Amino acid sequence: VLIKSARKTVESIIAQSLITQTKTLYLDGWPASNEIKLPYPPLQEVTSVEYKPVNSNEYIVFENHYEVDTISRPGRVVLKYGERWPNTTLSPVNPVKITYKCGFSSTAESVPASIRAAMLLLISDLYENRSQIVIGESVSMINGMVDALLCQYRDWTFKV
C-alpha cells in the first residue's frame, strides 16, 4: 500500500508514468494541427486511434495515416505528410479515443534514481507517520527534498 501510494503521488507530481501502463486519451474532436500530444510520458507505443461519427460505430484510423513519436516529451501521434484527420461529423462526447502504453519500462530499475529516492522518502514518511499528527510533536519535513529530487522530471505540458 505504501509503495503504491508513493508511486501514485510521484506520478501526480511529475505528470509522468513510472512503470508501463495502458492509458486512454479521449478528445471531443480532432485537433486543428497535425499532431496529438499524449500525457504521462514517456510514450512507449500507441495501440489504437479510434473515432466515433455521430449515430455510428467506432472506426479505426489505420497506422499508415500517422506516425508515433516516442522520442519527444510528451510523445505524439503525428499525421504523415499529405494525410488529414477523418472529415466527418463526430459524436458530441469523447468521439476520439487514443489508447497507448507509457512509462519508463515494466521494471522499477528503469526509473531514474532521483525519482526512486523521492519515493523512498515518501514511503519512509508514510511508514513513520502512520498516526495523526499530535501538537507538540515534531513533524517530518520531506516535501522540500521530494520536490528538489523531482523538479527536473516535472512535465509542464499538461495540467494534471
XYZ file of N, CA and C in Angstrom:
480
model
N 0.826 -1.194 0.000
C 0.000 0.000 0.000
C 0.868 1.254 0.000
N 1.928 1.267 0.811
C 2.789 2.446 0.890
C 3.520 2.703 -0.424
N 4.022 1.639 -1.036
C 4.753 1.790 -2.303
C 3.818 2.314 -3.387
N 2.631 1.729 -3.476
C 1.671 2.164 -4.486
C 1.256 3.614 -4.250
N 1.035 3.990 -3.004
C 0.674 5.372 -2.676
C 1.786 6.338 -3.057
N 3.024 5.965 -2.749
C 4.163 6.822 -3.099
C 4.305 6.934 -4.610
N 4.151 5.825 -5.327
C 4.253 5.858 -6.793
C 3.193 6.771 -7.391
N 1.960 6.637 -6.937
C 0.877 7.461 -7.473
C 1.090 8.945 -7.136
N 1.620 9.225 -5.953
C 1.913 10.600 -5.573
C 2.983 11.192 -6.482
N 4.059 10.442 -6.697
C 5.144 10.915 -7.563
C 4.641 11.099 -8.998
N 3.879 10.146 -9.502
C 3.337 10.277 -10.861
C 2.460 11.516 -10.987
N 1.714 11.827 -9.954
C 0.874 13.019 -9.966
C 1.718 14.293 -9.958
N 2.775 14.300 -9.167
C 3.637 15.479 -9.076
C 4.354 15.748 -10.400
N 4.910 14.715 -11.014
C 5.714 14.923 -12.223
C 4.904 14.754 -13.507
N 3.649 14.321 -13.399
C 2.768 14.126 -14.557
C 3.393 13.167 -15.569
N 3.975 12.085 -15.067
C 4.566 11.053 -15.902
C 4.199 9.691 -15.331
N 4.281 8.674 -16.167
C 4.082 7.301 -15.714
C 5.444 6.688 -15.426
N 5.561 6.015 -14.299
C 6.845 5.421 -13.938
C 7.009 4.032 -14.535
N 6.038 3.167 -14.314
C 6.114 1.814 -14.864
C 5.095 1.694 -15.996
N 5.272 0.711 -16.852
C 4.409 0.551 -18.019
C 2.941 0.491 -17.616
N 2.161 1.354 -18.246
C 0.723 1.428 -18.016
C 0.022 1.653 -19.337
N -1.195 1.177 -19.436
C -2.021 1.470 -20.608
C -2.965 2.596 -20.225
N -2.956 3.643 -21.028
C -3.812 4.810 -20.785
C -4.686 5.042 -22.014
N -5.772 5.757 -21.802
C -6.652 6.141 -22.892
C -6.888 7.633 -22.812
N -6.657 8.322 -23.930
C -6.921 9.750 -24.028
C -8.179 9.933 -24.868
N -9.150 10.648 -24.332
C -10.373 10.963 -25.061
C -10.351 12.428 -25.436
N -10.750 12.734 -26.663
C -10.834 14.106 -27.147
C -12.243 14.359 -27.675
N -12.690 15.611 -27.586
C -14.016 15.965 -28.112
C -14.000 16.264 -29.600
N -12.837 16.178 -30.221
C -12.728 16.402 -31.659
C -11.282 16.292 -32.099
N -11.075 16.357 -33.408
C -9.718 16.310 -33.949
C -9.045 17.648 -33.728
N -7.747 17.677 -33.495
C -7.062 18.960 -33.312
C -6.950 19.708 -34.641
N -6.742 21.012 -34.542
C -6.538 21.827 -35.744
C -5.164 21.550 -36.348
N -4.231 21.082 -35.529
C -2.876 20.800 -36.010
C -2.781 19.354 -36.490
N -1.593 18.974 -36.925
C -1.378 17.615 -37.431
C -0.869 16.651 -36.362
N -0.939 17.066 -35.080
C -0.419 16.207 -34.021
C -1.334 16.180 -32.802
N -1.226 15.091 -32.066
C -1.907 14.953 -30.786
C -0.848 14.561 -29.760
N -0.659 15.418 -28.753
C 0.305 15.129 -27.693
C -0.376 14.245 -26.651
N 0.370 13.236 -26.186
C -0.173 12.264 -25.245
C 0.403 12.483 -23.853
N -0.462 12.660 -22.843
C 0.027 12.895 -21.483
C 0.660 11.655 -20.863
N 1.336 11.874 -19.764
C 2.015 10.854 -18.966
C 3.170 10.170 -19.699
N 4.143 10.972 -20.167
C 5.314 10.365 -20.797
C 6.101 9.534 -19.798
N 7.054 8.769 -20.275
C 7.453 8.574 -21.667
C 6.509 7.616 -22.407
N 6.258 7.963 -23.662
C 5.397 7.152 -24.522
C 6.181 5.951 -25.022
N 5.583 4.773 -24.915
C 6.201 3.549 -25.433
C 5.622 3.183 -26.798
N 4.289 3.192 -26.906
C 3.648 2.851 -28.174
C 2.190 3.276 -28.143
N 1.636 3.478 -29.330
C 0.211 3.731 -29.483
C -0.411 2.438 -29.973
N -1.433 1.961 -29.271
C -2.053 0.697 -29.662
C -3.254 0.913 -30.574
N -3.936 2.073 -30.460
C -5.034 2.349 -31.385
C -5.429 3.820 -31.369
N -5.891 4.278 -32.524
C -6.504 5.596 -32.668
C -7.873 5.325 -33.279
N -8.915 5.695 -32.543
C -10.277 5.416 -32.990
C -11.118 6.682 -32.932
N -12.194 6.699 -33.707
C -13.133 7.818 -33.645
C -14.547 7.293 -33.874
N -15.515 8.069 -33.376
C -16.914 7.665 -33.468
C -17.715 8.782 -34.120
N -18.136 8.567 -35.380
C -19.026 9.540 -36.017
C -20.387 9.543 -35.322
N -21.119 10.616 -35.492
C -22.446 10.710 -34.899
C -23.320 9.572 -35.442
N -24.089 8.957 -34.586
C -25.004 7.857 -34.933
C -24.332 6.708 -35.669
N -23.133 6.347 -35.241
C -22.412 5.279 -35.925
C -21.548 4.509 -34.931
N -20.910 3.470 -35.425
C -19.959 2.704 -34.626
C -18.588 3.353 -34.688
N -17.663 2.862 -33.842
C -16.297 3.373 -33.855
C -15.552 2.890 -35.095
N -14.649 3.737 -35.574
C -13.772 3.404 -36.691
C -12.329 3.535 -36.232
N -11.451 2.787 -36.868
C -10.028 2.834 -36.563
C -9.322 3.707 -37.596
N -8.404 4.555 -37.127
C -7.503 5.277 -38.029
C -6.300 4.355 -38.192
N -6.078 3.894 -39.407
C -5.015 2.925 -39.643
C -3.640 3.559 -39.509
N -2.678 2.747 -39.083
C -1.328 3.220 -38.792
C -0.612 3.831 -39.995
N -1.030 3.508 -41.204
C -0.367 4.092 -42.369
C -0.739 5.565 -42.566
N -1.650 6.107 -41.724
C -2.033 7.520 -41.805
C -1.257 8.405 -40.819
N -0.607 7.791 -39.852
C 0.083 8.583 -38.835
C 1.379 7.905 -38.394
N 2.231 8.704 -37.755
C 3.462 8.203 -37.149
C 3.385 8.425 -35.646
N 4.084 7.604 -34.913
C 4.132 7.733 -33.459
C 5.524 8.213 -33.073
N 5.572 9.324 -32.364
C 6.828 9.907 -31.908
C 7.034 9.537 -30.439
N 7.899 8.559 -30.190
C 8.182 8.136 -28.814
C 9.422 8.825 -28.249
N 10.080 9.636 -29.056
C 11.299 10.308 -28.606
C 10.981 11.622 -27.906
N 10.071 12.408 -28.475
C 9.714 13.695 -27.876
C 9.002 13.490 -26.551
N 9.085 14.503 -25.701
C 8.342 14.507 -24.445
C 7.423 15.705 -24.469
N 6.140 15.555 -24.449
C 5.421 14.288 -24.445
C 5.447 13.635 -25.821
N 5.147 12.350 -25.839
C 5.051 11.623 -27.102
C 3.875 12.135 -27.913
N 3.886 11.826 -29.208
C 2.850 12.379 -30.083
C 2.394 11.369 -31.126
N 1.165 11.581 -31.581
C 0.660 10.951 -32.793
C 0.675 12.062 -33.832
N 1.400 11.855 -34.941
C 1.572 12.894 -35.948
C 1.108 12.357 -37.295
N 0.261 13.131 -37.977
C -0.181 12.726 -39.307
C 0.995 12.650 -40.268
N 0.988 11.656 -41.124
C 2.010 11.570 -42.164
C 1.763 12.663 -43.199
N 2.809 12.966 -43.949
C 2.721 14.017 -44.960
C 1.553 13.735 -45.910
N 0.719 14.756 -46.127
C -0.414 14.646 -47.050
C -1.673 14.024 -46.443
N -1.597 13.555 -45.214
C -2.768 12.934 -44.576
C -3.552 13.973 -43.772
N -4.823 13.681 -43.544
C -5.692 14.547 -42.739
C -6.482 13.683 -41.769
N -6.904 14.318 -40.679
C -7.790 13.617 -39.758
C -9.100 13.337 -40.483
N -9.798 12.266 -40.146
C -11.062 11.960 -40.826
C -12.027 13.144 -40.805
N -12.644 13.406 -41.933
C -13.550 14.536 -42.085
C -14.987 14.026 -42.025
N -15.527 13.978 -40.826
C -16.889 13.516 -40.620
C -17.439 14.193 -39.378
N -18.734 14.263 -39.266
C -19.344 14.823 -38.067
C -19.208 13.805 -36.941
N -18.540 14.229 -35.890
C -18.248 13.325 -34.783
C -19.354 13.351 -33.738
N -19.464 12.244 -33.013
C -20.356 12.160 -31.863
C -19.996 13.305 -30.916
N -20.945 13.883 -30.196
C -20.653 15.081 -29.407
C -19.799 14.878 -28.149
N -19.694 13.649 -27.647
C -18.952 13.447 -26.398
C -17.846 12.414 -26.593
N -16.609 12.839 -26.400
C -15.440 11.958 -26.452
C -15.388 11.036 -27.677
N -15.524 11.577 -28.866
C -15.545 10.703 -30.041
C -14.173 10.202 -30.486
N -13.115 10.860 -30.067
C -11.763 10.448 -30.456
C -11.125 9.749 -29.255
N -10.628 8.544 -29.497
C -10.057 7.734 -28.412
C -8.705 7.196 -28.852
N -7.673 7.517 -28.071
C -6.322 7.035 -28.354
C -5.882 6.178 -27.167
N -5.550 4.932 -27.442
C -5.077 4.016 -26.410
C -3.584 3.835 -26.612
N -2.825 3.947 -25.527
C -1.371 3.892 -25.640
C -0.732 3.343 -24.375
N 0.533 2.935 -24.522
C 1.325 2.469 -23.387
C 2.383 3.512 -23.083
N 2.576 3.744 -21.787
C 3.562 4.730 -21.371
C 4.252 4.265 -20.101
N 5.359 4.920 -19.773
C 6.148 4.573 -18.598
C 7.587 4.299 -18.996
N 8.495 4.328 -18.009
C 9.909 4.086 -18.300
C 10.141 2.663 -18.778
N 9.490 1.691 -18.145
C 9.538 0.283 -18.550
C 8.702 -0.498 -17.550
N 8.717 -1.806 -17.655
C 7.904 -2.609 -16.741
C 8.614 -2.900 -15.420
N 9.861 -2.462 -15.279
C 10.599 -2.719 -14.043
C 11.005 -1.411 -13.354
N 11.090 -1.456 -12.048
C 11.453 -0.274 -11.263
C 12.881 0.189 -11.529
N 13.757 -0.733 -11.945
C 15.166 -0.390 -12.176
C 15.336 0.655 -13.276
N 14.373 0.749 -14.182
C 14.481 1.712 -15.281
C 14.075 3.125 -14.872
N 13.464 3.269 -13.720
C 13.059 4.581 -13.222
C 14.309 5.313 -12.728
N 14.495 6.588 -13.123
C 15.689 7.327 -12.695
C 15.871 7.310 -11.173
N 17.133 7.298 -10.757
C 17.495 7.153 -9.339
C 16.889 8.236 -8.467
N 16.842 9.483 -8.933
C 16.304 10.547 -8.082
C 14.799 10.390 -7.872
N 14.105 9.823 -8.837
C 12.671 9.558 -8.664
C 12.487 8.445 -7.638
N 13.311 7.406 -7.729
C 13.230 6.316 -6.742
C 13.577 6.824 -5.344
N 14.541 7.737 -5.256
C 14.912 8.306 -3.955
C 13.749 9.107 -3.366
N 13.056 9.864 -4.207
C 11.889 10.618 -3.730
C 10.812 9.665 -3.232
N 10.621 8.562 -3.940
C 9.644 7.569 -3.492
C 10.038 6.971 -2.147
N 11.320 6.686 -1.966
C 11.780 6.133 -0.690
C 11.540 7.111 0.464
N 11.762 8.399 0.211
C 11.469 9.401 1.242
C 9.989 9.399 1.590
N 9.139 9.352 0.568
C 7.693 9.330 0.817
C 7.272 8.064 1.560
N 7.819 6.930 1.154
C 7.469 5.660 1.807
C 7.881 5.682 3.275
N 9.099 6.153 3.544
C 9.555 6.187 4.945
C 8.711 7.161 5.763
N 8.324 8.283 5.171
C 7.488 9.248 5.883
C 6.103 8.659 6.154
N 5.533 7.988 5.179
C 4.229 7.346 5.385
C 4.306 6.281 6.470
N 5.407 5.541 6.488
C 5.574 4.490 7.496
C 5.759 5.079 8.896
N 6.622 6.086 9.007
C 6.929 6.678 10.308
C 5.767 7.476 10.882
N 4.915 7.992 10.020
C 3.821 8.861 10.470
C 2.468 8.236 10.139
N 2.259 7.039 10.643
C 1.015 6.325 10.368
C -0.151 6.838 11.189
N 0.115 7.526 12.272
C -0.967 8.050 13.102
C -1.128 9.542 12.847
N -2.154 10.110 13.448
C -2.399 11.534 13.270
C -1.287 12.351 13.923
N -1.104 13.554 13.412
C -0.093 14.453 13.978
C -0.588 14.948 15.336
N 0.308 14.913 16.316
C -0.021 15.369 17.667
C 0.680 16.700 17.889
N -0.073 17.691 18.364
C 0.502 19.010 18.626
C 1.607 18.863 19.671
N 2.727 19.503 19.394
C 3.858 19.421 20.296
C 4.895 18.404 19.840
N 4.554 17.544 18.890
C 5.485 16.554 18.340
C 6.127 17.150 17.093
N 7.328 16.719 16.773
C 7.973 17.209 15.558
C 7.295 16.590 14.329
N 7.266 17.349 13.265
C 6.624 16.921 12.027
C 7.692 16.702 10.968
N 7.572 15.646 10.216
C 8.528 15.354 9.154
C 8.444 16.429 8.066
N 9.583 16.913 7.611
C 9.626 17.955 6.589
C 10.371 17.431 5.367
N 9.751 16.532 4.646
C 10.423 15.954 3.488
C 9.963 16.556 2.172
N 8.892 17.372 2.203
C 8.342 17.887 0.946
C 9.364 18.648 0.118
N 10.204 19.447 0.772
C 11.210 20.206 0.038
C 12.216 19.304 -0.663
N 12.638 18.243 -0.005
C 13.598 17.316 -0.606
C 12.940 16.539 -1.742
N 11.702 16.104 -1.550
C 10.987 15.390 -2.613
C 10.846 16.289 -3.838
N 10.441 17.542 -3.614
C 10.319 18.484 -4.740
C 11.651 18.692 -5.441
N 12.726 18.811 -4.677
C 14.055 19.003 -5.272
C 14.464 17.806 -6.123
N 14.163 16.604 -5.647
C 14.513 15.399 -6.402
C 13.679 15.254 -7.678
N 12.443 15.753 -7.651
C 11.530 15.533 -8.776
C 11.441 16.694 -9.764
N 11.937 17.875 -9.394
C 11.704 19.065 -10.227
C 12.201 18.912 -11.661
N 13.295 18.225 -11.870
C 13.817 18.085 -13.235
C 12.963 17.167 -14.110
N 12.070 16.395 -13.488
C 11.244 15.454 -14.247
C 9.819 15.948 -14.457
N 9.454 17.075 -13.869
C 8.077 17.579 -13.971
C 7.758 17.925 -15.413
N 6.654 17.385 -15.920
C 6.190 17.692 -17.279
C 5.113 18.773 -17.170
N 5.427 19.973 -17.666
C 4.510 21.106 -17.553
C 3.589 21.226 -18.764
N 3.633 20.270 -19.683
C 2.810 20.342 -20.895
C 1.331 20.259 -20.577
N 0.973 19.398 -19.633
C -0.432 19.156 -19.314
C -0.706 19.542 -17.876
N -1.893 20.069 -17.632
C -2.340 20.296 -16.256
C -2.972 18.994 -15.799
N -2.429 18.417 -14.743
C -2.935 17.142 -14.247
C -3.582 17.331 -12.910
